[in-house]
Backbone as a chain_set.jsonl record, in Angstrom:
{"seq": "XXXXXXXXXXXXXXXXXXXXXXXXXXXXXXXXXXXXXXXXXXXXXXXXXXXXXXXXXXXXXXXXXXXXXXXXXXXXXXXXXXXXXXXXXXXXXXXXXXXXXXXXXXXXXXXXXXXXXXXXXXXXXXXXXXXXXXXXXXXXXXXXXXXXXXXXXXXXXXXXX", "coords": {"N": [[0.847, -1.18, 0.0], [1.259, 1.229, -0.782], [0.508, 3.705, -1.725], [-0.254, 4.704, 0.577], [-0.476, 6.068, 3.876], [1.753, 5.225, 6.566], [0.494, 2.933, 8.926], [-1.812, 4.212, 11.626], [-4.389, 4.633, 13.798], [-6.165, 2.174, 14.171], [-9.752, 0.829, 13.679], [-10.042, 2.537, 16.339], [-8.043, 2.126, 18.017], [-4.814, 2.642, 18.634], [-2.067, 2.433, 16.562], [1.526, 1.239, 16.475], [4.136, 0.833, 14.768], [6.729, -0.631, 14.947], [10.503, -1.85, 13.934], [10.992, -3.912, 15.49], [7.998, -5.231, 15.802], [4.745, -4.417, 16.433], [2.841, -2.399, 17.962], [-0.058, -2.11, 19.73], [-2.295, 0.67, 21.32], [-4.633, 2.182, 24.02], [-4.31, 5.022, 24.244], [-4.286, 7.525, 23.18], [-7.384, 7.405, 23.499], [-7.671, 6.907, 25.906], [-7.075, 9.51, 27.287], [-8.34, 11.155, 25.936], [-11.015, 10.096, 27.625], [-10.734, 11.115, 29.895], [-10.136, 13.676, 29.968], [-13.07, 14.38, 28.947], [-14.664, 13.57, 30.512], [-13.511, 14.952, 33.346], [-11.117, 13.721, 34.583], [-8.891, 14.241, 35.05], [-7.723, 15.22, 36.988], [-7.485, 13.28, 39.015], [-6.471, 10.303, 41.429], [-4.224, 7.853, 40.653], [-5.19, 4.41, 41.122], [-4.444, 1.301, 42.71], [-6.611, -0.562, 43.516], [-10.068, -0.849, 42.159], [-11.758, 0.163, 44.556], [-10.888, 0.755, 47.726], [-11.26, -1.96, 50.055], [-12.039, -1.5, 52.582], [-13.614, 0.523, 53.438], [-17.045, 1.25, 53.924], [-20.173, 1.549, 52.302], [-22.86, 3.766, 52.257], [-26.336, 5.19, 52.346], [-26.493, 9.11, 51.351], [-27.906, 11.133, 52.726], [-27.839, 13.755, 52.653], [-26.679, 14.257, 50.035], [-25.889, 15.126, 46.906], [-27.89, 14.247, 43.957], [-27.167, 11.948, 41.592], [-26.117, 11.938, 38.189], [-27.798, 10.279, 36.255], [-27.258, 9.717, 33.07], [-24.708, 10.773, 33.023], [-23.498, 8.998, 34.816], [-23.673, 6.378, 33.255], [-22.232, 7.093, 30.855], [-19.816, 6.672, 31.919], [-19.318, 4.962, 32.825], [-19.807, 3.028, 30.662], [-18.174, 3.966, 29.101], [-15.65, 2.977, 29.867], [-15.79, 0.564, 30.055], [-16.083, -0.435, 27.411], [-13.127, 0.66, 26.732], [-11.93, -1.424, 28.603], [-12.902, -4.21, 27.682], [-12.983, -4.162, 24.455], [-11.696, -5.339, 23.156], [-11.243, -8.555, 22.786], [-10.417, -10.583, 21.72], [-7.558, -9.817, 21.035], [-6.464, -10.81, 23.403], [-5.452, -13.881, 23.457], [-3.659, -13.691, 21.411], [-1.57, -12.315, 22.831], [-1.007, -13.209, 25.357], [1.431, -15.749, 26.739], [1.888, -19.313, 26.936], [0.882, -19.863, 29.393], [-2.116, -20.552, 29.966], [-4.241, -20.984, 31.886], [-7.133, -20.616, 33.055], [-8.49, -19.663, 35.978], [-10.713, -18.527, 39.072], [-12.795, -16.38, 40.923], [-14.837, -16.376, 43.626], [-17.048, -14.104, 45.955], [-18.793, -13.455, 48.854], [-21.165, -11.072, 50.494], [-22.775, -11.311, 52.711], [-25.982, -9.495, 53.959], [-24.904, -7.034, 53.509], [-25.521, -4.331, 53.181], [-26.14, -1.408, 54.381], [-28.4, 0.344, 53.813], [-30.361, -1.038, 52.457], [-30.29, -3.764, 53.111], [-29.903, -6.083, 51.175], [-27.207, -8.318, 49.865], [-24.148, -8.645, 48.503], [-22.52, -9.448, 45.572], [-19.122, -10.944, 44.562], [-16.568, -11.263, 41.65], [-13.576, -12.497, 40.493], [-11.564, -13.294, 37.756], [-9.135, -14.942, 35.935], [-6.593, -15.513, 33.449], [-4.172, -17.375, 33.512], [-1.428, -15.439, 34.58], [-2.997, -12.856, 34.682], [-5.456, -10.585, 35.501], [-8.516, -10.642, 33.889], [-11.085, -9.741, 34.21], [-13.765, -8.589, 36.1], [-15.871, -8.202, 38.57], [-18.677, -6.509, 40.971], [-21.658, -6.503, 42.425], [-24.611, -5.64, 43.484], [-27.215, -7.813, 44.6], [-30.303, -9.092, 43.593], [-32.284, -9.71, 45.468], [-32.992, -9.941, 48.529], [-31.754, -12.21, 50.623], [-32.376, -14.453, 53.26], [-30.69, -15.789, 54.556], [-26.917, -16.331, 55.452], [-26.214, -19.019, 53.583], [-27.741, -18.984, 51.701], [-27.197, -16.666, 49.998], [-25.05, -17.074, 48.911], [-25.608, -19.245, 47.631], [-27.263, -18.426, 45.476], [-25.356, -16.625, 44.738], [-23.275, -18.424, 43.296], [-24.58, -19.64, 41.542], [-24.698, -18.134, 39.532], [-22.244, -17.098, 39.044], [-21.335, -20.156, 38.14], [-22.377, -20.614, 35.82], [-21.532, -18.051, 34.264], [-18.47, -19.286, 34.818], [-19.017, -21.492, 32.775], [-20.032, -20.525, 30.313], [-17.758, -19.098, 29.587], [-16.022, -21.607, 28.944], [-16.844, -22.666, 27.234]], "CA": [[0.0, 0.0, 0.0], [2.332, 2.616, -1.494], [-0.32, 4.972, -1.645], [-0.872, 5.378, 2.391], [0.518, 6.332, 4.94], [1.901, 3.994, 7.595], [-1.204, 2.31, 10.096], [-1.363, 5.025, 13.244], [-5.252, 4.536, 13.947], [-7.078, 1.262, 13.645], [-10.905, 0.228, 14.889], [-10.227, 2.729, 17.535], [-7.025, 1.64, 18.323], [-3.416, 3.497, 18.338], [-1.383, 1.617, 16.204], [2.582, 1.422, 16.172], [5.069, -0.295, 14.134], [8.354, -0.59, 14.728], [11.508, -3.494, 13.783], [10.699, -5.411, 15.951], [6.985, -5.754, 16.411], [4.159, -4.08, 15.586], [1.61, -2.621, 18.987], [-1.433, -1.759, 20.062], [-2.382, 0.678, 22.92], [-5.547, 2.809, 23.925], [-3.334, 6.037, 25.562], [-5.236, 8.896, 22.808], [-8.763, 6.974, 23.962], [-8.112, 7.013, 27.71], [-6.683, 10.638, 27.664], [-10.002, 11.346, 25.42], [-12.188, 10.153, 28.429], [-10.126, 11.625, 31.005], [-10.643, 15.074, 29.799], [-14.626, 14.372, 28.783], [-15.024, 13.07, 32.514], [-12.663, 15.371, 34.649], [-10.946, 12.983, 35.61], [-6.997, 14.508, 35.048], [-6.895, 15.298, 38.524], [-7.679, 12.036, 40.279], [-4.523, 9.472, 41.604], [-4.576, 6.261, 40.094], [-5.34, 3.526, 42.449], [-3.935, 0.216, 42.638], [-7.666, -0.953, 43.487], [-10.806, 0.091, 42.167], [-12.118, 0.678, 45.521], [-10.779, 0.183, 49.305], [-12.105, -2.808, 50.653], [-12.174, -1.069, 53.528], [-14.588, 1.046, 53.288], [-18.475, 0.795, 54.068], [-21.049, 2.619, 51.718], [-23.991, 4.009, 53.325], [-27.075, 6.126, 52.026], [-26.221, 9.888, 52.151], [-28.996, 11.418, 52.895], [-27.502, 15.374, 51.918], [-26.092, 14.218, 49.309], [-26.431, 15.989, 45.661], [-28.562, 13.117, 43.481], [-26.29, 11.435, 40.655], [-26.664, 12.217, 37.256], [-27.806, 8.704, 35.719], [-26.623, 9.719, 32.535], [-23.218, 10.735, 33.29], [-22.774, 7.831, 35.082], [-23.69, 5.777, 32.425], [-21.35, 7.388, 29.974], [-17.979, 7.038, 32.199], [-19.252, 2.881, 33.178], [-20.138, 2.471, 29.187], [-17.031, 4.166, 28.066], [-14.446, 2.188, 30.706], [-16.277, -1.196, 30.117], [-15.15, -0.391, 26.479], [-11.762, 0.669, 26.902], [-11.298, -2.703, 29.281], [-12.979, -5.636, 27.126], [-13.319, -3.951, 23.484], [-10.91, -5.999, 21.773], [-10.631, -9.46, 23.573], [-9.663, -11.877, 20.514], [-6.121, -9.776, 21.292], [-5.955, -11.554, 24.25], [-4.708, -15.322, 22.823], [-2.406, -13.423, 20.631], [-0.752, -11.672, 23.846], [-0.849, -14.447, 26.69], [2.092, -16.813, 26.36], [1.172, -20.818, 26.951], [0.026, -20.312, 30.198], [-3.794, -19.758, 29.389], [-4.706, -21.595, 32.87], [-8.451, -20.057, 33.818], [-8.753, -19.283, 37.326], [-11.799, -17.618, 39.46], [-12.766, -16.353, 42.276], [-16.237, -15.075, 43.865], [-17.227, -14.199, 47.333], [-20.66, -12.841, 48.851], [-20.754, -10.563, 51.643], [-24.419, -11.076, 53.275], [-26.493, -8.276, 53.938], [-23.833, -6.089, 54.081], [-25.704, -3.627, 52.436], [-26.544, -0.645, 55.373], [-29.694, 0.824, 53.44], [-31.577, -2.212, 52.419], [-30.029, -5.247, 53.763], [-29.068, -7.186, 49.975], [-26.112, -9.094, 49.914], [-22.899, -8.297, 47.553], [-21.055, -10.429, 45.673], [-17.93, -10.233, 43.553], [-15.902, -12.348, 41.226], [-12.238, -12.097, 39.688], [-11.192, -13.762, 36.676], [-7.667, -14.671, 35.362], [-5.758, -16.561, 32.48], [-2.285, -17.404, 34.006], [-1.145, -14.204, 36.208], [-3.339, -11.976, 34.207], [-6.893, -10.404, 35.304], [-9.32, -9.752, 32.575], [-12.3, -9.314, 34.417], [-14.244, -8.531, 37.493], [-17.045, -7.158, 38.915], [-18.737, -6.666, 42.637], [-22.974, -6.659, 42.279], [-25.981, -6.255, 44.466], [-27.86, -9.313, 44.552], [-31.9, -8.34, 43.432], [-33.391, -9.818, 46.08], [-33.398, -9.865, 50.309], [-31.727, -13.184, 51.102], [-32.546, -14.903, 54.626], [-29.559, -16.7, 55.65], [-25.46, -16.426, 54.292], [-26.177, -19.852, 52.606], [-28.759, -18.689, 50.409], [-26.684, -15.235, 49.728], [-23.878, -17.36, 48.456], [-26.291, -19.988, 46.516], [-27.857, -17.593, 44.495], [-24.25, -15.979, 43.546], [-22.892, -19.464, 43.117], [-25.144, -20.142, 40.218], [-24.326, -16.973, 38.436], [-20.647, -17.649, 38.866], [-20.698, -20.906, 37.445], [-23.08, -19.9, 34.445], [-20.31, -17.652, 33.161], [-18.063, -20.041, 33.944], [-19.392, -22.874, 31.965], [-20.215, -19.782, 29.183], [-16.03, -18.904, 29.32], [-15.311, -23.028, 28.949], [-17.26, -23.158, 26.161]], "C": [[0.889, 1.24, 0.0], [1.975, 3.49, -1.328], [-0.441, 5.792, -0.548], [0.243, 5.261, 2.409], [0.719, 5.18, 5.788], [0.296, 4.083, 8.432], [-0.621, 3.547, 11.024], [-2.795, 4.672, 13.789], [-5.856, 3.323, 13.005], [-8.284, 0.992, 14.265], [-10.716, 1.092, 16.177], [-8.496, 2.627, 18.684], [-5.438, 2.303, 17.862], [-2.589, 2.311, 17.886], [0.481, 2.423, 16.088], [3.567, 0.631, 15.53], [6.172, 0.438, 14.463], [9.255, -2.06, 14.324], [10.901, -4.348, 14.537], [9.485, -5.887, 16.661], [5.866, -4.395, 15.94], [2.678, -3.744, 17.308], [0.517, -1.685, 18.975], [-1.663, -0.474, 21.065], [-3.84, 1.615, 22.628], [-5.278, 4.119, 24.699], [-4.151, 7.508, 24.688], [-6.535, 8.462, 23.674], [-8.748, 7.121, 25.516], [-7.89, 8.272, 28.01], [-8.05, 11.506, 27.289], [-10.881, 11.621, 26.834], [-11.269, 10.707, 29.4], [-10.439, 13.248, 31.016], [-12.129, 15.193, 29.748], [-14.859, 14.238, 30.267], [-14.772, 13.871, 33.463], [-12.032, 14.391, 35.424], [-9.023, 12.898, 35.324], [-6.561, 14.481, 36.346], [-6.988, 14.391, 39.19], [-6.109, 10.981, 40.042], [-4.832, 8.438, 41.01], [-4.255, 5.44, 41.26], [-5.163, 2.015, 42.322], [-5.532, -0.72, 42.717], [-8.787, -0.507, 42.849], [-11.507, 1.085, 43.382], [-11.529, -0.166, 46.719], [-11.649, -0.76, 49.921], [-12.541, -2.45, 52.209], [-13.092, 0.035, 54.413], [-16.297, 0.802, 53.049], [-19.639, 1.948, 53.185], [-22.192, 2.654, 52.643], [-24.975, 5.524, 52.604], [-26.027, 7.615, 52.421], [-27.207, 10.702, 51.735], [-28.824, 13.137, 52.145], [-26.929, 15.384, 51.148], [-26.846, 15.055, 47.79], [-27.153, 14.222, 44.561], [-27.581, 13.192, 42.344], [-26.816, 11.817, 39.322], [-26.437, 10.787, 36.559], [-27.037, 8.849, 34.102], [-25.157, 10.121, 31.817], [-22.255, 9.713, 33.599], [-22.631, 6.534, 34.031], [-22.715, 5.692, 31.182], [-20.035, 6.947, 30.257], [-18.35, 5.099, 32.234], [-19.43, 2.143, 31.915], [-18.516, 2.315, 28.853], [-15.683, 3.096, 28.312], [-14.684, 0.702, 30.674], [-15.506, -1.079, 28.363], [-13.429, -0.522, 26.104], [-11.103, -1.271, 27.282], [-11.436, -4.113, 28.139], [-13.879, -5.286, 25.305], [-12.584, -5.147, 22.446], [-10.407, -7.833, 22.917], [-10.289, -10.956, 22.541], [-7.841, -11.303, 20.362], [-5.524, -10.921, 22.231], [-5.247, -13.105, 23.633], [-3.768, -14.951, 22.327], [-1.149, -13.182, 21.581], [0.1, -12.502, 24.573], [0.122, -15.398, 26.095], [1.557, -17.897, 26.773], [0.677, -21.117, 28.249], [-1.364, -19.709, 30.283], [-4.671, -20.828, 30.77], [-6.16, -20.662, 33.135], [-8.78, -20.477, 35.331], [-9.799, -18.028, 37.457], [-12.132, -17.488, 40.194], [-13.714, -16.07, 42.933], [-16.298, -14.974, 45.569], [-18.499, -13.416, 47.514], [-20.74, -12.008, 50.058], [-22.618, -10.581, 52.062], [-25.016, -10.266, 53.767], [-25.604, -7.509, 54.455], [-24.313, -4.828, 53.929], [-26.743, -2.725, 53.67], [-28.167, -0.106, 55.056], [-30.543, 0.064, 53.55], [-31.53, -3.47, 52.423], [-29.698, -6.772, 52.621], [-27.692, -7.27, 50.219], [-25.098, -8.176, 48.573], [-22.319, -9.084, 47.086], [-20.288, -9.889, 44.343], [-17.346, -11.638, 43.336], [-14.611, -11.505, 40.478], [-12.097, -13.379, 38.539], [-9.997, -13.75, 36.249], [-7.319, -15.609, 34.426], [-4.443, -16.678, 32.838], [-2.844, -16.683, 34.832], [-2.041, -13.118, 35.622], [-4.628, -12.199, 34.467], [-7.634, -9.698, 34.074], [-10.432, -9.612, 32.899], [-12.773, -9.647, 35.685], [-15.266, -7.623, 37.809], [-17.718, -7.463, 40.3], [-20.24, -5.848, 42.169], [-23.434, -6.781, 43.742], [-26.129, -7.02, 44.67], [-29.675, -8.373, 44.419], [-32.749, -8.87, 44.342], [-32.896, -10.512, 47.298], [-33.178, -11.774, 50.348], [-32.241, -13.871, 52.555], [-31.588, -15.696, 55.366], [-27.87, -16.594, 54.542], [-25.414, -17.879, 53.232], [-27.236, -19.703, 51.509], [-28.231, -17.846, 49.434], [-25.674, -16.249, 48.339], [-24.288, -18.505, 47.561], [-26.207, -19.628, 45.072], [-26.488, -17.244, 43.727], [-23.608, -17.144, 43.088], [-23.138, -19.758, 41.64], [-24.983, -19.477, 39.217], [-22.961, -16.939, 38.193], [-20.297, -18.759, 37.907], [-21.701, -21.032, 35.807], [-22.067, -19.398, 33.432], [-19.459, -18.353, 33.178], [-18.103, -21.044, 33.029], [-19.173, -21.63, 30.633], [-18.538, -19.315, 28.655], [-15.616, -20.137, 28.907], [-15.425, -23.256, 27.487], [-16.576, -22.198, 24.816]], "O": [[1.032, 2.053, 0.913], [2.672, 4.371, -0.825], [-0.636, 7.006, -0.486], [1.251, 4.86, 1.827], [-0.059, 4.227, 5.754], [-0.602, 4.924, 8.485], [0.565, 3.841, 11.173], [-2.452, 4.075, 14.81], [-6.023, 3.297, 11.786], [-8.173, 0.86, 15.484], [-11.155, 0.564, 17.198], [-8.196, 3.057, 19.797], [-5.109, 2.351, 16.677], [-2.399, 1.338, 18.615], [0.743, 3.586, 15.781], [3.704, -0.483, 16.036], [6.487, 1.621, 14.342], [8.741, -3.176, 14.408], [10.36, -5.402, 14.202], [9.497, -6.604, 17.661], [6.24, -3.513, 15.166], [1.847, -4.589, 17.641], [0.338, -0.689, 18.274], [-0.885, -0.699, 21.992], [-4.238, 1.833, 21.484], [-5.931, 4.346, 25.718], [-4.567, 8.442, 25.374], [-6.769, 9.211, 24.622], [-9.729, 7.417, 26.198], [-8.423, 8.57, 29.079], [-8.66, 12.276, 28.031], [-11.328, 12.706, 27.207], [-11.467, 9.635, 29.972], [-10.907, 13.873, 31.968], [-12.601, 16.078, 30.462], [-15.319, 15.145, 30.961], [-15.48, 13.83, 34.469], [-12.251, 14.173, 36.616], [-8.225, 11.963, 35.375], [-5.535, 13.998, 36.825], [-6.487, 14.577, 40.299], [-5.226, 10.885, 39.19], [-6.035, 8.198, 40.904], [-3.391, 5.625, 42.117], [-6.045, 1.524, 41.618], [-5.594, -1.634, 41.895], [-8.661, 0.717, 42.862], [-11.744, 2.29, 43.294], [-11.595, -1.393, 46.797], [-12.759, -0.393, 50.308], [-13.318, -3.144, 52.865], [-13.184, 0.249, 55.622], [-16.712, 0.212, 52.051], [-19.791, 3.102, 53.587], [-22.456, 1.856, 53.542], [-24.463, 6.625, 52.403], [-25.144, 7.606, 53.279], [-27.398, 10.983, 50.552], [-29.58, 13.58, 51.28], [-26.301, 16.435, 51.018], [-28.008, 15.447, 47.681], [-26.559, 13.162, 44.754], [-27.123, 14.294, 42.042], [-28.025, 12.042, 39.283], [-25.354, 10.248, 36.335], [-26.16, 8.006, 33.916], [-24.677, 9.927, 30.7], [-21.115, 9.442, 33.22], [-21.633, 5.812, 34.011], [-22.413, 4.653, 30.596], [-19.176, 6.789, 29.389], [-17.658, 4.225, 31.712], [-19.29, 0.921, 31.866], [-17.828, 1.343, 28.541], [-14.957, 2.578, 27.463], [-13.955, -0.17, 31.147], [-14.429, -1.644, 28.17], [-12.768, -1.368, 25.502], [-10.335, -2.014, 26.671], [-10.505, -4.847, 27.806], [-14.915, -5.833, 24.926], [-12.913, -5.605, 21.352], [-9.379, -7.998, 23.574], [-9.983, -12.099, 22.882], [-6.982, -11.992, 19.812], [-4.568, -11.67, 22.033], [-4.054, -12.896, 23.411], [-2.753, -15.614, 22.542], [-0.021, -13.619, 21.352], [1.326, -12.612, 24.568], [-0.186, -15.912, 25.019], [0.411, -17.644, 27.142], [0.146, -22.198, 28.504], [-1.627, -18.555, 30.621], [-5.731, -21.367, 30.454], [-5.753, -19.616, 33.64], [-9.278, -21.55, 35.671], [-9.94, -17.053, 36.718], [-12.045, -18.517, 40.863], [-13.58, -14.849, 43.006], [-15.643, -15.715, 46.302], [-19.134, -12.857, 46.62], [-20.065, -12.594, 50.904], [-23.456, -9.811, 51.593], [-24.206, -9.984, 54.65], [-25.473, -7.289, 55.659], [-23.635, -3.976, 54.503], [-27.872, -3.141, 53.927], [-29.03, -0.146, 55.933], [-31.436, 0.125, 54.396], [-32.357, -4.248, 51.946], [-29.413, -7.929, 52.93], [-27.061, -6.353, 50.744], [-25.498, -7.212, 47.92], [-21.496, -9.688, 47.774], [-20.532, -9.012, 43.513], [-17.382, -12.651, 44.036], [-14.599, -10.352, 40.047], [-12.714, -14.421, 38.763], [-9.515, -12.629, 36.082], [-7.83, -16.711, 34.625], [-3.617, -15.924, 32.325], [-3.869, -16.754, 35.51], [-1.784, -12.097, 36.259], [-5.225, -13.223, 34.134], [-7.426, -8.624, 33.508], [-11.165, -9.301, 31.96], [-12.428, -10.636, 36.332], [-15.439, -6.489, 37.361], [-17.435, -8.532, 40.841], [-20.151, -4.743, 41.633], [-23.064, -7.459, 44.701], [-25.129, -7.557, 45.147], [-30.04, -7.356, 45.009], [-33.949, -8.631, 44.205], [-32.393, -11.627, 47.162], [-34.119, -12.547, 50.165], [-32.884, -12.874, 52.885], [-31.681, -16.143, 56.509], [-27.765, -16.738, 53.324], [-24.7, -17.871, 52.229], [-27.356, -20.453, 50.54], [-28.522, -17.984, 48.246], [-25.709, -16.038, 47.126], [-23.464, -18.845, 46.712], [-25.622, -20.042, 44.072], [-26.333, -17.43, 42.52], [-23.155, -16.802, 41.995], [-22.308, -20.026, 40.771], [-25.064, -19.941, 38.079], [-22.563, -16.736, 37.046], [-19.393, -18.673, 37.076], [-21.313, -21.7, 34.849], [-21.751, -19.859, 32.335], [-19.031, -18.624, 32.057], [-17.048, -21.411, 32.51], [-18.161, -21.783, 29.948], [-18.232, -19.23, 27.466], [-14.555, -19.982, 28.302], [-14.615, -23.767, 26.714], [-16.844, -22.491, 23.65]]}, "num_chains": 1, "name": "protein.A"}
């Protein structure tokens, strides 16, 4: 292709070639939402959130704007799992699937639903995770941890396959 220019933008994607290899990254796209968001000034955090920490109604609080929030949890679910047929190319031969969930029983100060959360890894590498409500008022920690049980092994059977 004589005609063009070298690849710099593919699908979204910052492309670079050089000798010896040829990469990927998403560093215009995250700087993109960083400015759309406000979110230059915040630290980067080894976690998403402190496990250490308890949420709790706040009653004087200013009400959320649903579609703000929607925009930054759309855009960052993008960023994270837009392109995941890279992954195989990346991962060297250890492609081991490991997983993890846990349920925290009505932990939840307002209205007494449960929490649970799962991690996901291939080898040493996480590619996914997430920490959920539960939709409906368990009655005992073995029910809490049923219910997320079955949704755990759903996706995994749906990842096996």
């Amino acid at each position: 292709m004589s005609m063009m220019r070298e690849l710099s933008f593919f699908l979204g994607l910052q492309v670079r070639q050089l000798e010896r290899g040829t990469y990927t990254n998403h560093v215009k796209y995250t700087k993109e939402l960083e400015k759309k968001f406000g979110m230059e000034r915040f630290s980067p955090a080894s976690s998403p959130m402190s496990s250490s920490i308890k949420l709790d109604k706040d009653e004087d609080g200013q009400r959320a704007v649903i579609t703000a929030c929607r925009g930054i949890i759309g855009s960052l679910l993008y960023l994270t799992t837009n392109r995941p047929d890279i992954l195989f190319v990346v991962f060297d031969s250890n492609f081991n699937l490991i997983s993890y969930f846990d349920v925290d029983y009505a932990d939840c100060k307002v209205d007494k639903k449960s929490t649970s959360g799962t991690c996901k890894f291939f080898g040493d590498h996480l590619y996914s995770w997430y920490s959920k409500k539960q939709t409906s008022i368990e009655t005992s920690t073995g029910e809490a941890k049923y219910l997320a049980a079955g949704s755990y092994y759903a996706q995994l059977l749906w990842i096996q396959q």
